[in-house]
Amino acid sequence: MGEPMPRNVRSVKSRLDTINQTEESALKRMSTMNKVQSHFLVPSEKLDKVTRRVIAPYAQIERKGVKEEEARDSYLDISRFQVFLEDSVDLQALLCDTAAVLKTITDSSGVFVYIVDKLKNEIVLMTKNIKNPERHEVNIPIEEGKVAAAHVAATKRHLVLADVQRDRRFAQGLRWVDAKTAMCVPVLKPDGDCYAVLELYRTLAEPYDDRAVYSCASVAWWAGAAAHQAGARATLQRAAHLDLELRALLHDYFCERAALDTMLTDMLAIVKSFIGAMRSSFLIVDRQHMEQQLVADVWEDGWQSERTALPKKKAKVNLSVEQSPAGLVARTGAPLNLHDAFRDPRFLRDIDPATGMVVRSSLTYPIKDKKGVIGVVQLANKGSGRPFDAEDEQIFQVFVDHCALIVHFYHMQQSKLYHENLNRVYSELLGLHLRPCGHDLEELETNSAIVPPFNFKSFNYHISEGSREEMPALVCLMYSETFAAHKLERRRLADFVLTVLACYRPNPYHNAEHAFCFTHTMYLILRENPGYFSFVETAALMLAGLCHDLDHPGYNNNFLKLCKHPLAHMYTSSQLEHHHYFLATKIIEDKKLLGKLEATEREAVLEEMRYDILCTDLAVYFALRAQLAPLVADRAFSWADTAHRRLLKGILMTTSDLSGCCKPFGVAKAITESIYEEFYNQGDRERAMGYTPLSMMDRKRRVNQPAEQIQFLSVVVLPCLMLLTNIFPNTSPLMDNCRETQEGWHEEIEMRGMRLWRQEDSTPPSRSRVLLKEDNN
């Protein structure tokens, strides 16, 4: 052999220094060789000339300017089988060339190379220069005690025959030649599988020595490692390529740019091409019948010979009774690789009546989720006529993983379609029940000239002073005077107002009267300060005022989270406020209230409404107040600044929401009692759930109402009114009423003979305070 070309591979001599092996210990290990054995770097002086010659094509020789003869005595890296590790290497052809080299250096008369066929449990004699090697295969069953090479493939241990003809263990000898001595060495992969068998023989009665055995075994072990790596690399490359192709198809499917039938057609064609199958099937289990039977929809792309591009979707099949591999896999949930399904008594003989094709081999895998089998994928008959092997199973598993995504997304789409239709049915039913009485609608539409109460344009007015039946007409009046005169149709406005007021629950506080009180306060502020807000802002503020507590359940956001209400799962914050806005937009769209507006103007109103309604959450109010207070204090508020205007609109919403505290004390006290009734109802439910309610929601602590109200007015309401009056001074009556209400609560405390609660009253006095009191006494 000529000198090999040097390769650009860095030497790893540092690893050589860690290995101290002697020739005797190496020979001893060869006699007790296990199924899996690793070879490391060994010094060249520890190797005989025969071994150095054999590994020269696969080893990197470290040269340091010495002569060629001296270079052979340097360290050899026999782990660098570069030829074996190349991507385009023909491993079997290279193994034959290596066997020819081993024949020469061991002075053998000949050599046979057998490749192990695990599926047939046979060894196949390698033949060269044959155009159709499958027609010339020579197969030997793998078993012990008959043929030497088959014996080595079964035991996975090397074998040296000193006298082939007289060895009684192998009656058939070497099977092919009359040899005197022979040596068989298995080519083992790192996982213990036997890849091939090298059989060297001599026609002369000269036995193989230990050096020849060691040389052959060394090359065989490294060839096995290289075969394992080459196979794993090829499988990974195929799997990666398949994954790339499938991901491209899934992207279009998930983006709803491809239908399910088209998606399955392309995917089945791809997996058939990768694995070489002749037919493929895709089954999706119908979830509606899973509790009773496994019923599935089936897609088949036909036999490869049919050359069809359209999937064949059959009628539903019952996998619970189907005598087929797909039915068995669907019932058991275990993958199945059948080598001859036609002869398996568990299944019916599957013969295609149109093509006459017989299903021999099949590869069937289940598609699962946490509830069980949701689908089945099946391949039938490899084009080569061989059964599906372990590599096919690895590739197919990649396909099955993508199929799981498809089936899951398919069920999501089906569920989405079902719930969309269900919501449409519920929406129609809700619209039917929310439709106002025809007499009320007709009266509200025609009788537009309503006479408001004498003090209607005063902040002291409350609907309790008049008739609650007048609320719809008064709301229409307020809308008409602020924004609806020319842009909204009267009938649609009346229909909208009547529907919204009917959507409020009969809660003690969060009811239609509260919505009217809110809207009335907002109406007065906007009416007394015209020109500051645009039509879109005004319309949004007024509509949000009437809708800001739509369908309020009478409990706060904290309680919704505590009892895991559906709204708590739908929204991460301001759950009730998001729900109010959703219903408001639903009614506006159903009633086509903003139908006369341009699309951009209509969208702007709805977006403003969303912001305004979310601002009624007190958690949002404190954040807005912290931003607006410095602007007002520094006189930096600017009407031209959109951000400043948004802060002010949030304060307007909070002021209107809390305006019940800004009525004369008699009215404010009645409103407060209704608030506490709601609080106590929530507290009662929390106590029943095993929680301790807050003081304001504890019915047992109702004696603290006056003190709690004084604190609430001081901490929440008055700071909000101070900001508003600095921008709109004509809203000062709200501030005056709030202070009078606060004084009224003080008087209530005095009448009950109580003291105003202070923080230090609930804190145990320190020792210094006690001494100070004693000194004073």
PDB file of N, CA, C and O in Angstrom, residues 27-50:
ATOM      1  N   LEU A  27      -3.025  -8.734  24.212  1.00  0.00           N
ATOM      2  CA  LEU A  27      -3.382 -10.066  23.726  1.00  0.00           C
ATOM      3  C   LEU A  27      -4.323 -10.774  24.685  1.00  0.00           C
ATOM      4  O   LEU A  27      -5.203 -11.529  24.283  1.00  0.00           O
ATOM      5  N   LYS A  28      -4.129 -10.540  25.995  1.00  0.00           N
ATOM      6  CA  LYS A  28      -4.995 -11.158  26.987  1.00  0.00           C
ATOM      7  C   LYS A  28      -6.419 -10.637  26.862  1.00  0.00           C
ATOM      8  O   LYS A  28      -7.392 -11.374  26.987  1.00  0.00           O
ATOM      9  N   ARG A  29      -6.572  -9.338  26.593  1.00  0.00           N
ATOM     10  CA  ARG A  29      -7.913  -8.791  26.435  1.00  0.00           C
ATOM     11  C   ARG A  29      -8.608  -9.343  25.201  1.00  0.00           C
ATOM     12  O   ARG A  29      -9.803  -9.494  25.166  1.00  0.00           O
ATOM     13  N   MET A  30      -7.823  -9.631  24.174  1.00  0.00           N
ATOM     14  CA  MET A  30      -8.439 -10.152  22.953  1.00  0.00           C
ATOM     15  C   MET A  30      -9.124 -11.484  23.185  1.00  0.00           C
ATOM     16  O   MET A  30     -10.122 -11.810  22.551  1.00  0.00           O
ATOM     17  N   SER A  31      -8.593 -12.284  24.113  1.00  0.00           N
ATOM     18  CA  SER A  31      -9.188 -13.583  24.372  1.00  0.00           C
ATOM     19  C   SER A  31     -10.493 -13.503  25.134  1.00  0.00           C
ATOM     20  O   SER A  31     -11.272 -14.449  25.149  1.00  0.00           O
ATOM     21  N   THR A  32     -10.725 -12.399  25.805  1.00  0.00           N
ATOM     22  CA  THR A  32     -11.966 -12.213  26.584  1.00  0.00           C
ATOM     23  C   THR A  32     -12.734 -11.007  26.089  1.00  0.00           C
ATOM     24  O   THR A  32     -13.206 -10.185  26.864  1.00  0.00           O
ATOM     25  N   MET A  33     -12.817 -10.879  24.802  1.00  0.00           N
ATOM     26  CA  MET A  33     -13.462  -9.711  24.189  1.00  0.00           C
ATOM     27  C   MET A  33     -14.966  -9.750  24.420  1.00  0.00           C
ATOM     28  O   MET A  33     -15.583 -10.783  24.214  1.00  0.00           O
ATOM     29  N   ASN A  34     -15.553  -8.627  24.898  1.00  0.00           N
ATOM     30  CA  ASN A  34     -16.984  -8.512  25.132  1.00  0.00           C
ATOM     31  C   ASN A  34     -17.698  -8.084  23.866  1.00  0.00           C
ATOM     32  O   ASN A  34     -17.069  -7.820  22.823  1.00  0.00           O
ATOM     33  N   LYS A  35     -19.026  -7.960  23.990  1.00  0.00           N
ATOM     34  CA  LYS A  35     -19.802  -7.519  22.836  1.00  0.00           C
ATOM     35  C   LYS A  35     -19.470  -6.091  22.443  1.00  0.00           C
ATOM     36  O   LYS A  35     -19.489  -5.742  21.282  1.00  0.00           O
ATOM     37  N   VAL A  36     -19.247  -5.237  23.422  1.00  0.00           N
ATOM     38  CA  VAL A  36     -18.971  -3.824  23.163  1.00  0.00           C
ATOM     39  C   VAL A  36     -17.627  -3.508  23.760  1.00  0.00           C
ATOM     40  O   VAL A  36     -17.416  -3.742  24.943  1.00  0.00           O
ATOM     41  N   GLN A  37     -16.682  -3.003  22.942  1.00  0.00           N
ATOM     42  CA  GLN A  37     -15.347  -2.688  23.426  1.00  0.00           C
ATOM     43  C   GLN A  37     -14.856  -1.449  22.709  1.00  0.00           C
ATOM     44  O   GLN A  37     -15.003  -1.340  21.498  1.00  0.00           O
ATOM     45  N   SER A  38     -14.221  -0.534  23.443  1.00  0.00           N
ATOM     46  CA  SER A  38     -13.691   0.696  22.875  1.00  0.00           C
ATOM     47  C   SER A  38     -12.186   0.557  22.708  1.00  0.00           C
ATOM     48  O   SER A  38     -11.505  -0.071  23.526  1.00  0.00           O
ATOM     49  N   HIS A  39     -11.657   1.162  21.665  1.00  0.00           N
ATOM     50  CA  HIS A  39     -10.223   1.175  21.416  1.00  0.00           C
ATOM     51  C   HIS A  39      -9.717   2.603  21.540  1.00  0.00           C
ATOM     52  O   HIS A  39     -10.343   3.530  21.056  1.00  0.00           O
ATOM     53  N   PHE A  40      -8.576   2.766  22.152  1.00  0.00           N
ATOM     54  CA  PHE A  40      -8.017   4.077  22.389  1.00  0.00           C
ATOM     55  C   PHE A  40      -6.727   4.236  21.585  1.00  0.00           C
ATOM     56  O   PHE A  40      -6.342   3.364  20.804  1.00  0.00           O
ATOM     57  N   LEU A  41      -6.061   5.345  21.784  1.00  0.00           N
ATOM     58  CA  LEU A  41      -4.783   5.593  21.135  1.00  0.00           C
ATOM     59  C   LEU A  41      -3.717   4.724  21.791  1.00  0.00           C
ATOM     60  O   LEU A  41      -3.644   4.649  23.016  1.00  0.00           O
ATOM     61  N   VAL A  42      -2.904   4.093  20.986  1.00  0.00           N
ATOM     62  CA  VAL A  42      -1.833   3.249  21.531  1.00  0.00           C
ATOM     63  C   VAL A  42      -0.522   3.662  20.878  1.00  0.00           C
ATOM     64  O   VAL A  42      -0.470   4.068  19.716  1.00  0.00           O
ATOM     65  N   PRO A  43       0.579   3.601  21.606  1.00  0.00           N
ATOM     66  CA  PRO A  43       1.882   3.941  21.021  1.00  0.00           C
ATOM     67  C   PRO A  43       2.229   2.980  19.896  1.00  0.00           C
ATOM     68  O   PRO A  43       1.914   1.791  19.948  1.00  0.00           O
ATOM     69  N   SER A  44       2.879   3.509  18.867  1.00  0.00           N
ATOM     70  CA  SER A  44       3.197   2.677  17.705  1.00  0.00           C
ATOM     71  C   SER A  44       4.155   1.551  18.039  1.00  0.00           C
ATOM     72  O   SER A  44       4.092   0.484  17.426  1.00  0.00           O
ATOM     73  N   GLU A  45       5.041   1.765  19.019  1.00  0.00           N
ATOM     74  CA  GLU A  45       5.962   0.684  19.343  1.00  0.00           C
ATOM     75  C   GLU A  45       5.257  -0.490  19.979  1.00  0.00           C
ATOM     76  O   GLU A  45       5.805  -1.598  20.058  1.00  0.00           O
ATOM     77  N   LYS A  46       4.041  -0.306  20.454  1.00  0.00           N
ATOM     78  CA  LYS A  46       3.259  -1.400  21.022  1.00  0.00           C
ATOM     79  C   LYS A  46       2.538  -2.203  19.941  1.00  0.00           C
ATOM     80  O   LYS A  46       1.918  -3.209  20.234  1.00  0.00           O
ATOM     81  N   LEU A  47       2.536  -1.727  18.703  1.00  0.00           N
ATOM     82  CA  LEU A  47       1.844  -2.396  17.624  1.00  0.00           C
ATOM     83  C   LEU A  47       2.840  -3.100  16.707  1.00  0.00           C
ATOM     84  O   LEU A  47       3.931  -2.584  16.458  1.00  0.00           O
ATOM     85  N   ASP A  48       2.423  -4.215  16.211  1.00  0.00           N
ATOM     86  CA  ASP A  48       3.287  -4.924  15.273  1.00  0.00           C
ATOM     87  C   ASP A  48       3.182  -4.289  13.897  1.00  0.00           C
ATOM     88  O   ASP A  48       2.304  -3.470  13.625  1.00  0.00           O
ATOM     89  N   LYS A  49       4.044  -4.662  13.028  1.00  0.00           N
ATOM     90  CA  LYS A  49       4.070  -4.071  11.690  1.00  0.00           C
ATOM     91  C   LYS A  49       2.785  -4.368  10.925  1.00  0.00           C
ATOM     92  O   LYS A  49       2.311  -3.547  10.137  1.00  0.00           O
ATOM     93  N   VAL A  50       2.227  -5.570  11.142  1.00  0.00           N
ATOM     94  CA  VAL A  50       1.004  -5.929  10.428  1.00  0.00           C
ATOM     95  C   VAL A  50      -0.133  -4.974  10.774  1.00  0.00           C
ATOM     96  O   VAL A  50      -0.841  -4.455   9.907  1.00  0.00           O
TER      97      VAL A  50
END
